[in-house]
Tab-separated table of C-alpha atoms and ligand atoms in Angstrom:
chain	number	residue	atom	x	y	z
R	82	UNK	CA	13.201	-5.777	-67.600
R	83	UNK	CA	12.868	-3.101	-64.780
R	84	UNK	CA	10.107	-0.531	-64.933
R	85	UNK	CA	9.033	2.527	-62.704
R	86	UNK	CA	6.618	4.546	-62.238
R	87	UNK	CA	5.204	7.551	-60.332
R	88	UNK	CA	1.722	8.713	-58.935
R	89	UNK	CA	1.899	12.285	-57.145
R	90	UNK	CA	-0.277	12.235	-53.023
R	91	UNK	CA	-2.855	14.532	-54.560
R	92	UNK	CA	-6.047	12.746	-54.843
R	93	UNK	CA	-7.703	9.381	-54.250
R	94	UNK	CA	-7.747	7.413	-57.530
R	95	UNK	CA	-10.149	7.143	-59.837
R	96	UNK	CA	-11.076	4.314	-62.137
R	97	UNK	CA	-9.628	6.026	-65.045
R	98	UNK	CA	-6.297	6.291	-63.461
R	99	UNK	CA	-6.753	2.904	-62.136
R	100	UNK	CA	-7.579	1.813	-65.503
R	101	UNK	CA	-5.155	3.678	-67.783
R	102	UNK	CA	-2.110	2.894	-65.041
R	103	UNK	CA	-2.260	1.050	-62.118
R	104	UNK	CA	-3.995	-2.134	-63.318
R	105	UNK	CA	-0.774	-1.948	-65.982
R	106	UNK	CA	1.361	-1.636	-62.705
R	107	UNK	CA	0.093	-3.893	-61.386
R	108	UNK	CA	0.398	-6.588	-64.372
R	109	UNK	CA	3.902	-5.792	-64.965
R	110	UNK	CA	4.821	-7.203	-61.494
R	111	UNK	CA	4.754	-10.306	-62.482
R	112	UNK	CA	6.650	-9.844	-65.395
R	113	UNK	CA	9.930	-8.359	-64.236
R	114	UNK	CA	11.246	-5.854	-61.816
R	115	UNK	CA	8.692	-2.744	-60.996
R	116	UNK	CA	9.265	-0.041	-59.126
R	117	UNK	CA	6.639	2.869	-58.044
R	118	UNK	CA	6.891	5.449	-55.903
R	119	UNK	CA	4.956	8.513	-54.581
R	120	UNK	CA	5.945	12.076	-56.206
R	121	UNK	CA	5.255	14.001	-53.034
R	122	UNK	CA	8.479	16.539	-54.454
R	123	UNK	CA	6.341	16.765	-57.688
R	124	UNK	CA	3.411	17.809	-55.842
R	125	UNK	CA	4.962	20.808	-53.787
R	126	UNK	CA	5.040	22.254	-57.432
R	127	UNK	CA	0.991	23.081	-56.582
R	128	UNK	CA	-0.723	24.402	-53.446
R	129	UNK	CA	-0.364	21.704	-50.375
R	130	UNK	CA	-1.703	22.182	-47.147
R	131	UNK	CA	1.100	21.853	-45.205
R	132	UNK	CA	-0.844	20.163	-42.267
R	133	UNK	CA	-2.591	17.317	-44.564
R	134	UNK	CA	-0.070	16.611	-47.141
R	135	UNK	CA	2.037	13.767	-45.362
R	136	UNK	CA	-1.042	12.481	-44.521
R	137	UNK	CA	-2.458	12.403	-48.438
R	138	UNK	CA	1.532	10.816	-49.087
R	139	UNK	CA	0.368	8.021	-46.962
R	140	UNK	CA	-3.304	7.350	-48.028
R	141	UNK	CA	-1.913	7.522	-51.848
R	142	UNK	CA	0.344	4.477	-50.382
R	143	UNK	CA	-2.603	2.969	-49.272
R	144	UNK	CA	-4.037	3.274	-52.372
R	145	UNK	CA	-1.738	1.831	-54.372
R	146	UNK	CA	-1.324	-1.107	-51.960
R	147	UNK	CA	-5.305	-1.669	-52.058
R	148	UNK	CA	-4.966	-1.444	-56.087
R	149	UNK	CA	-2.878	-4.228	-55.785
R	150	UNK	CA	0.702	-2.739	-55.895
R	151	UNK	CA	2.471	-5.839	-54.106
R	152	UNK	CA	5.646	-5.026	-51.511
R	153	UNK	CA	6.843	-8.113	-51.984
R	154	UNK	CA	7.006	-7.936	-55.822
R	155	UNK	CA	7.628	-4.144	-56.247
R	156	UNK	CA	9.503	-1.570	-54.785
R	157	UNK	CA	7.686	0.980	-53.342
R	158	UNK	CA	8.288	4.489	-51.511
R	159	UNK	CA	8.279	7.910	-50.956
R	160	UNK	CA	10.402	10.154	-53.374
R	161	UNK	CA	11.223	12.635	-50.983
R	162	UNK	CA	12.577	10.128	-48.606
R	163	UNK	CA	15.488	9.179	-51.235
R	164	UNK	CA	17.394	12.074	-51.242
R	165	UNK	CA	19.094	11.113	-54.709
R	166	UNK	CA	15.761	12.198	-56.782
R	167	UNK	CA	17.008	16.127	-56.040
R	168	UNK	CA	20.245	15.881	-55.899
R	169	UNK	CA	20.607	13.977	-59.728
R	170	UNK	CA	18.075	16.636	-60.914
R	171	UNK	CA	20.616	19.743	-60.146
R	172	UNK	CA	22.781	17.851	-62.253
R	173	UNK	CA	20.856	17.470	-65.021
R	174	UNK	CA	19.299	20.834	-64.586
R	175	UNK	CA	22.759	22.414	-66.049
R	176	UNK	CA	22.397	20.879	-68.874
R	177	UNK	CA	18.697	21.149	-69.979
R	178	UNK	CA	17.588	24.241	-71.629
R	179	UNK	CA	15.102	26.889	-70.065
R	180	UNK	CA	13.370	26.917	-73.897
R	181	UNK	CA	12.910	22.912	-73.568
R	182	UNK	CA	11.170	23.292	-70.640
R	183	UNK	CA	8.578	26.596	-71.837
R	184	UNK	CA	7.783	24.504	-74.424
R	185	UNK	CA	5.993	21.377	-72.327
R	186	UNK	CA	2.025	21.533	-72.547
R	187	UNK	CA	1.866	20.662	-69.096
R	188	UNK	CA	3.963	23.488	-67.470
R	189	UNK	CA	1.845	25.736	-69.940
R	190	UNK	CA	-1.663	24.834	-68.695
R	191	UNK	CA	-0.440	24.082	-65.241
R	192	UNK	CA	1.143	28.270	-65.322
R	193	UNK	CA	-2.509	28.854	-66.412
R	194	UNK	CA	-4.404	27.408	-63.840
R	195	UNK	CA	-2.223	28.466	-60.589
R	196	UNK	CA	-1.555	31.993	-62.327
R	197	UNK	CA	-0.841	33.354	-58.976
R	198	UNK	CA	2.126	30.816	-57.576
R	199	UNK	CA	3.890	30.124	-60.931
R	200	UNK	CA	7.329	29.137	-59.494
R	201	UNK	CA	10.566	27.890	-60.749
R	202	UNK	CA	9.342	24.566	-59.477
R	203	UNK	CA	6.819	24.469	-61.966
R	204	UNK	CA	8.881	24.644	-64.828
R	205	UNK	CA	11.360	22.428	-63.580
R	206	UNK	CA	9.003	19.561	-62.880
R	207	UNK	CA	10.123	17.549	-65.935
R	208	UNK	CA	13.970	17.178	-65.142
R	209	UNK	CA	12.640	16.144	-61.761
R	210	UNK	CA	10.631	13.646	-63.277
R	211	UNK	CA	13.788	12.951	-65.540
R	212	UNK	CA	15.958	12.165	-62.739
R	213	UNK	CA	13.646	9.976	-61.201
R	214	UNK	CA	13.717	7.738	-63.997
R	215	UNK	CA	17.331	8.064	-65.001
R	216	UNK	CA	18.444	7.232	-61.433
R	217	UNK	CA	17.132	3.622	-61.419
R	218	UNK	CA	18.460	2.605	-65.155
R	219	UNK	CA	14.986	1.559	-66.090
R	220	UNK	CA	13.783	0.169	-69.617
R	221	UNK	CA	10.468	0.997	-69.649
R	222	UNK	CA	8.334	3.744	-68.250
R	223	UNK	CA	4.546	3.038	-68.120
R	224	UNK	CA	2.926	6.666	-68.162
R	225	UNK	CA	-0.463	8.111	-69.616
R	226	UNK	CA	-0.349	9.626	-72.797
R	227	UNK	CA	-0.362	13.388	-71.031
R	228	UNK	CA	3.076	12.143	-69.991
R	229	UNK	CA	4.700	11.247	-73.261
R	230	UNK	CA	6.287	14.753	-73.352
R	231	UNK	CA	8.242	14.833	-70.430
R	232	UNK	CA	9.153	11.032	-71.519
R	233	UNK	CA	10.281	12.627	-74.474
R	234	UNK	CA	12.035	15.078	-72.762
R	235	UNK	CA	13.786	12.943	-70.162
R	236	UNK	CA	14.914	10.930	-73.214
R	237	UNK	CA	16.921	13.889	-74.816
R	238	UNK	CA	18.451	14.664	-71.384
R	239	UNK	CA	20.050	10.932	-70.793
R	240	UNK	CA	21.696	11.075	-74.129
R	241	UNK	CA	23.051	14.553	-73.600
R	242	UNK	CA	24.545	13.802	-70.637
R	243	UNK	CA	25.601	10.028	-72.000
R	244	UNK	CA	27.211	12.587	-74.963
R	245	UNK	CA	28.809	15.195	-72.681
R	246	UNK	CA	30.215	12.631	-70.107
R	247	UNK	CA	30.620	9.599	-71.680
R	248	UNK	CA	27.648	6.275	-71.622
R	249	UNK	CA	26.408	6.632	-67.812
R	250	UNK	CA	22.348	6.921	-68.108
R	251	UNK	CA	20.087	4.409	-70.102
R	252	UNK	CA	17.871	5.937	-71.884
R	253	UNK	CA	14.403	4.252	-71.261
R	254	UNK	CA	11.530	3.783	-73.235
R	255	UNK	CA	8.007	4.856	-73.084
R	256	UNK	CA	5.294	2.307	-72.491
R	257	UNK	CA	2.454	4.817	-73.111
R	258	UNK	CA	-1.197	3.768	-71.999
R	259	UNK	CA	-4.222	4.774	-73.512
R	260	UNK	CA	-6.701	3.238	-72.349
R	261	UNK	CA	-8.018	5.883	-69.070
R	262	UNK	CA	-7.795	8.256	-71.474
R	263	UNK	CA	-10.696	6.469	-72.528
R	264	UNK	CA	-12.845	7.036	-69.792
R	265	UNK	CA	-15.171	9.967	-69.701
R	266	UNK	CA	-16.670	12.659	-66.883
R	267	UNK	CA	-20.114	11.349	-66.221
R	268	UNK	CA	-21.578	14.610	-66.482
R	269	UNK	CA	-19.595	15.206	-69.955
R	270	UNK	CA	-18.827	12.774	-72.248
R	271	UNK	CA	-16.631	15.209	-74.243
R	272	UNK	CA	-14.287	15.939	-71.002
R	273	UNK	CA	-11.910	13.286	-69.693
R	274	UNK	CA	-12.595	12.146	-66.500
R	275	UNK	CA	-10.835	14.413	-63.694
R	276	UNK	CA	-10.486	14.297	-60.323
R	277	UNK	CA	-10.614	17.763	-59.939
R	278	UNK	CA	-14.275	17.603	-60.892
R	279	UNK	CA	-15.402	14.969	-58.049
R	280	UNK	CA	-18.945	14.524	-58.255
R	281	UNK	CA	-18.453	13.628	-62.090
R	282	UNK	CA	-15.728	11.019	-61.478
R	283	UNK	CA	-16.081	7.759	-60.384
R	284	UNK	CA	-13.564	7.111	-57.344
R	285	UNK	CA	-12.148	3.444	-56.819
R	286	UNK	CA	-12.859	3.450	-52.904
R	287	UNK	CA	-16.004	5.403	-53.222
R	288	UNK	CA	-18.738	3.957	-50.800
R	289	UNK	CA	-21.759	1.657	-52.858
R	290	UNK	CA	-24.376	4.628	-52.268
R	291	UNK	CA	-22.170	6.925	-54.064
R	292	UNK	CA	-21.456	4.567	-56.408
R	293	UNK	CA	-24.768	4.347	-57.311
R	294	UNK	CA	-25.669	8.335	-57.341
R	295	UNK	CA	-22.843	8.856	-59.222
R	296	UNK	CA	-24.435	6.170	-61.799
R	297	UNK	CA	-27.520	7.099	-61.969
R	298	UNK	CA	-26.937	10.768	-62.655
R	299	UNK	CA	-24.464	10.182	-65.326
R	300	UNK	CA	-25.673	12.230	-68.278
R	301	UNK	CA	-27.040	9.739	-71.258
R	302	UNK	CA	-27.953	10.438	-74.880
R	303	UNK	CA	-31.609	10.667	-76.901
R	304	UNK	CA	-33.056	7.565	-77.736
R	305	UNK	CA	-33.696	4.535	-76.092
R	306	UNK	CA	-31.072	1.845	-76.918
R	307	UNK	CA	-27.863	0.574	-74.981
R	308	UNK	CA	-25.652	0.684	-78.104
R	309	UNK	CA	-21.408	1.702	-78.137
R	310	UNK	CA	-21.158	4.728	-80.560
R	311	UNK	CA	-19.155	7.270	-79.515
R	312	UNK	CA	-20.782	9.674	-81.972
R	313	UNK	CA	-24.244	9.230	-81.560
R	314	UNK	CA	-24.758	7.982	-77.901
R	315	UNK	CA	-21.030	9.428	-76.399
R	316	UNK	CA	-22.743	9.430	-72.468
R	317	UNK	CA	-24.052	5.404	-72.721
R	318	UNK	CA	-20.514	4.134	-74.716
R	319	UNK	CA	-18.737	5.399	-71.747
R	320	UNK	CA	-21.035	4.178	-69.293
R	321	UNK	CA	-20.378	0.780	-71.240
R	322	UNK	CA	-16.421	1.609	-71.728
R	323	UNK	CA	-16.865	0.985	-67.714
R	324	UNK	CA	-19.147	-1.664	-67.934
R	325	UNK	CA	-16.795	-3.710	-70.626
R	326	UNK	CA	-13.358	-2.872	-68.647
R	327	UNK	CA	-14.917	-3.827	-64.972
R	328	UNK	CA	-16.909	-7.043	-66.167
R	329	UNK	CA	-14.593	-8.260	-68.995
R	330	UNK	CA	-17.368	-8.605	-71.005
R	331	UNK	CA	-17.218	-7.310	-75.080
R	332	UNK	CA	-19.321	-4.353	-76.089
R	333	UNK	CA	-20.583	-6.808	-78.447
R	334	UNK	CA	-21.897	-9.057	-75.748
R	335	UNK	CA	-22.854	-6.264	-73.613
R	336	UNK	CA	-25.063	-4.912	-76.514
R	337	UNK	CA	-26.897	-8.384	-76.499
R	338	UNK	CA	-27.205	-8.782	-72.770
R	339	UNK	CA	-29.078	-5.422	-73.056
R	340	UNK	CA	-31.099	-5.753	-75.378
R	341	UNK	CA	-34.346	-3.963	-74.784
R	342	UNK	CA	-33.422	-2.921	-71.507
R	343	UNK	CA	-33.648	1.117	-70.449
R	344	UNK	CA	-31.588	3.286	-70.107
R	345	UNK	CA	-32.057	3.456	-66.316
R	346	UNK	CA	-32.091	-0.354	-65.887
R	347	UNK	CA	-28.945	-0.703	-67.511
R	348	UNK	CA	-27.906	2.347	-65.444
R	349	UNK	CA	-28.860	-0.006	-61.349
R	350	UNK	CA	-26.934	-2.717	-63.073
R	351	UNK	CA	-23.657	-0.869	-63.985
R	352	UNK	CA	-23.862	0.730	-60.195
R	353	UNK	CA	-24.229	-3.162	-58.886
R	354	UNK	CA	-21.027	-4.220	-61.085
R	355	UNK	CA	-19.395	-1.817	-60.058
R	356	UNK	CA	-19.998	-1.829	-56.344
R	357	UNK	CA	-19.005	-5.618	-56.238
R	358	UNK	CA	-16.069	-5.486	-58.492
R	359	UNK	CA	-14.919	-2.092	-56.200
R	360	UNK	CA	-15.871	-3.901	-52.853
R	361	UNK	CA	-11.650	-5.528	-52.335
R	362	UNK	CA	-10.405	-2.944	-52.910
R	363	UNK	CA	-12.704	-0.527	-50.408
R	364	UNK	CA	-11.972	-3.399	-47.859
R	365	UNK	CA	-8.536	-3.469	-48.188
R	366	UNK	CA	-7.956	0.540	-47.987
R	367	UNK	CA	-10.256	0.630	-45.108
R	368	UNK	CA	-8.037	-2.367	-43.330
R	369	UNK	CA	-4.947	-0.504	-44.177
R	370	UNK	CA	-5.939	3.175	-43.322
R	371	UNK	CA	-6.092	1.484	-39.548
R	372	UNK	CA	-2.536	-0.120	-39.744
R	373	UNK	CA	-0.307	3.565	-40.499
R	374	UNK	CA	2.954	1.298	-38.324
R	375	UNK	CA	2.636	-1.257	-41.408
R	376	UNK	CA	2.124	0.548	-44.068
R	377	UNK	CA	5.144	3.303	-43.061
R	378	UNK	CA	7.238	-0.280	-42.648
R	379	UNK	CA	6.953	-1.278	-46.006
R	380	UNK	CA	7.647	2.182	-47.329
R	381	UNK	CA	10.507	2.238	-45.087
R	382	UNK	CA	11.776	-0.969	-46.696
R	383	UNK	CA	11.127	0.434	-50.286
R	384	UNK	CA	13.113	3.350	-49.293
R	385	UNK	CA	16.195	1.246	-48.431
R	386	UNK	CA	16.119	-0.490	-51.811
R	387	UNK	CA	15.450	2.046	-54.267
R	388	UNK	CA	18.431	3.832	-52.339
R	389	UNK	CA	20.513	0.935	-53.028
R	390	UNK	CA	20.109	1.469	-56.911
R	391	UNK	CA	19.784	5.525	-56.873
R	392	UNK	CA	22.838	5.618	-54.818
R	393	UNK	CA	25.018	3.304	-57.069
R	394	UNK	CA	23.837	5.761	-60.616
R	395	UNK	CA	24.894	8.866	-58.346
R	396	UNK	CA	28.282	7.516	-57.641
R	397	UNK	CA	28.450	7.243	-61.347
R	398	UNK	CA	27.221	10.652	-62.258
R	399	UNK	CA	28.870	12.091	-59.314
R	400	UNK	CA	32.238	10.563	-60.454
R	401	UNK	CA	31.908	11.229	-64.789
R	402	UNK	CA	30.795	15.104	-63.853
R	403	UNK	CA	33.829	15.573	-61.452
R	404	UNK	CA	32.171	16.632	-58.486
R	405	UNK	CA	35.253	15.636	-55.700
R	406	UNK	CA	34.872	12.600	-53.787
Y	745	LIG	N1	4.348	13.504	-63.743
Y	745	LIG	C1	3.701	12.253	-63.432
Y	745	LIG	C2	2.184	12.480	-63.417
Y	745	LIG	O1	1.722	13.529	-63.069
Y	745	LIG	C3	4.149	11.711	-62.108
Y	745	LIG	C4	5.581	11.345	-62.136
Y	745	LIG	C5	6.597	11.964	-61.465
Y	745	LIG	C6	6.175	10.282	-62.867
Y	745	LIG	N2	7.778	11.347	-61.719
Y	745	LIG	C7	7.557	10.316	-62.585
Y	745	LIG	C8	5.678	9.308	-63.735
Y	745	LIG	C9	8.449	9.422	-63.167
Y	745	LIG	C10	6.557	8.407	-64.322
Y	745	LIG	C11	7.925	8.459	-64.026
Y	745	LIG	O2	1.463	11.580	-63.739
């Protein structure tokens, strides 16, 4: 079974995209062949500061090798460095229909949000995203739920094309996780988590001080007790959402172990957990943020294997659409 997936260089990750992705990544290593790359083409679709951006392409790398991404298990690398990813997406871009692509929530809030630089970009970010997957023949795509459109989408594109020129693309599957979405702001229990909103979200490299301000500002309910109901007490069951999903431990047994403990008690022990479970992964970005020759080598290899694969599918395409050899 091969799977792939893609994170764009626009943020450090936080443990809800840790949680609702990468520690699925991550897993799936072991079980077959994984491929994940960084969707640095994806994010040109948004303001980038020129000067910074290769620089947030390589710390996302870093990132994803400090979450536990393995080179030697996983193909990693830079999207724009496998020239493939554009080239398929033309192609499949003349058969996709502009209404298809008006339709996607995504390109509808994102067109909100950066009123001023809607470009063409924008709306063509899903058969972009389509030919990354197509180009690799994958069976399974592991996405959050906010992606299952564009799955969806990139779905309906393989089999026109398989239709139009005859079996070429396989259609993947979806592997759609839920469980980030789980994972509140700390400030707002009724918002998901967001890196856009940083002092409310919980970073995975974030330092044990601001661990622990972060914590112990978090918004909690009325009343006294450490109980999971996401009615009544929404601010503590997220705080123990985190607790259960960084310490293994049931809500059930967490609801024992506190037991008569405050809210702000509970609150010092979360930040502990958390700094201890976080401190591996802090040391390892902090030991690979100093070694840039390294980490650019193993992208470098990732680069020459996904081309292997990306380049075999274009002969294909290349070859079934009649483009002259
Ligand atoms: N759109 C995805 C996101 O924002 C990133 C992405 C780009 C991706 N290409 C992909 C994810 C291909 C899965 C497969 O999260």
């Amino acid at each position: 079974m091969r799977t792939l997936s893609g994170i764009q260089p626009t943020g450090s990750i936080h443990i809800g995209g840790y949680l609702g992705a990468i520690k699925q990544w991550v897993e799936l290593q072991n079980k077959g062949e994984c491929i994940v790359f960084i969707a640095d083409l994806h994010a040109l679709t948004t303001p980038q500061d020129p000067k910074t951006f290769s620089q947030k392409t390589l710390e996302t790398a870093v990132e994803l090798l400090s979450s536990g991404i393995d080179p030697e298990k996983c193909i990693i690398f830079v999207q724009s460095q496998v020239k493939e990813h554009t080239e398929l997406a033309w192609i499949l871009n003349t058969i996709t229909p502009i209404g298809e692509l008006e339709r996607m929530i995504q390109y509808k809030e994102k067109s909100k949000q950066f009123k001023d630089s809607v470009n063409v970009g924008l709306l063509d970010y899903p058969v972009l995203q389509a030919a990354d997957i197509l180009l690799y023949q994958v069976d399974s795509v592991p996405v959050g739920k906010d992606q299952s459109q564009h799955l969806e989408l990139t779905k309906t594109i393989a089999k026109k094309f398989n239709q139009k020129y005859g079996e070429t693309l396989k259609v993947p599957e979806a592997l759609v996780l839920d469980m980030g979405g789980k994972i509140m702001a700390l400030n707002d229990p009724k918002k998901k988590m967001s890196k856009s909103f940083p002092e409310t979200c919980l970073f995975l490299f974030d330092e044990p001080e601001v661990i622990e301000k972060k914590v112990m500002t978090a918004v909690t309910d009325t009343g006294k007790t450490i109980e999971y109901d996401t009615a009544k007490k929404p601010g503590i069951s997220n705080l123990l959402t985190i607790y259960s999903l960084f310490s293994g431990k049931t809500m059930k047994e967490l609801e024992k172990e506190f037991k008569g403990v405050g809210y702000s008690k509970f609150k010092r022990r979360l930040a502990a957990m958390l700094t201890e479970k976080l401190e591996p992964f802090r040391r390892k970005k902090k030991e690979l943020m100093q070694r840039e020759v390294y980490v650019k080598e193993i992208l470098e290899r990732g680069r020459k294997r996904a081309e292997i694969i990306a380049q075999s599918t274009m002969a294909e395409v290349r070859q079934k659409v009649g483009l002259l050899s």
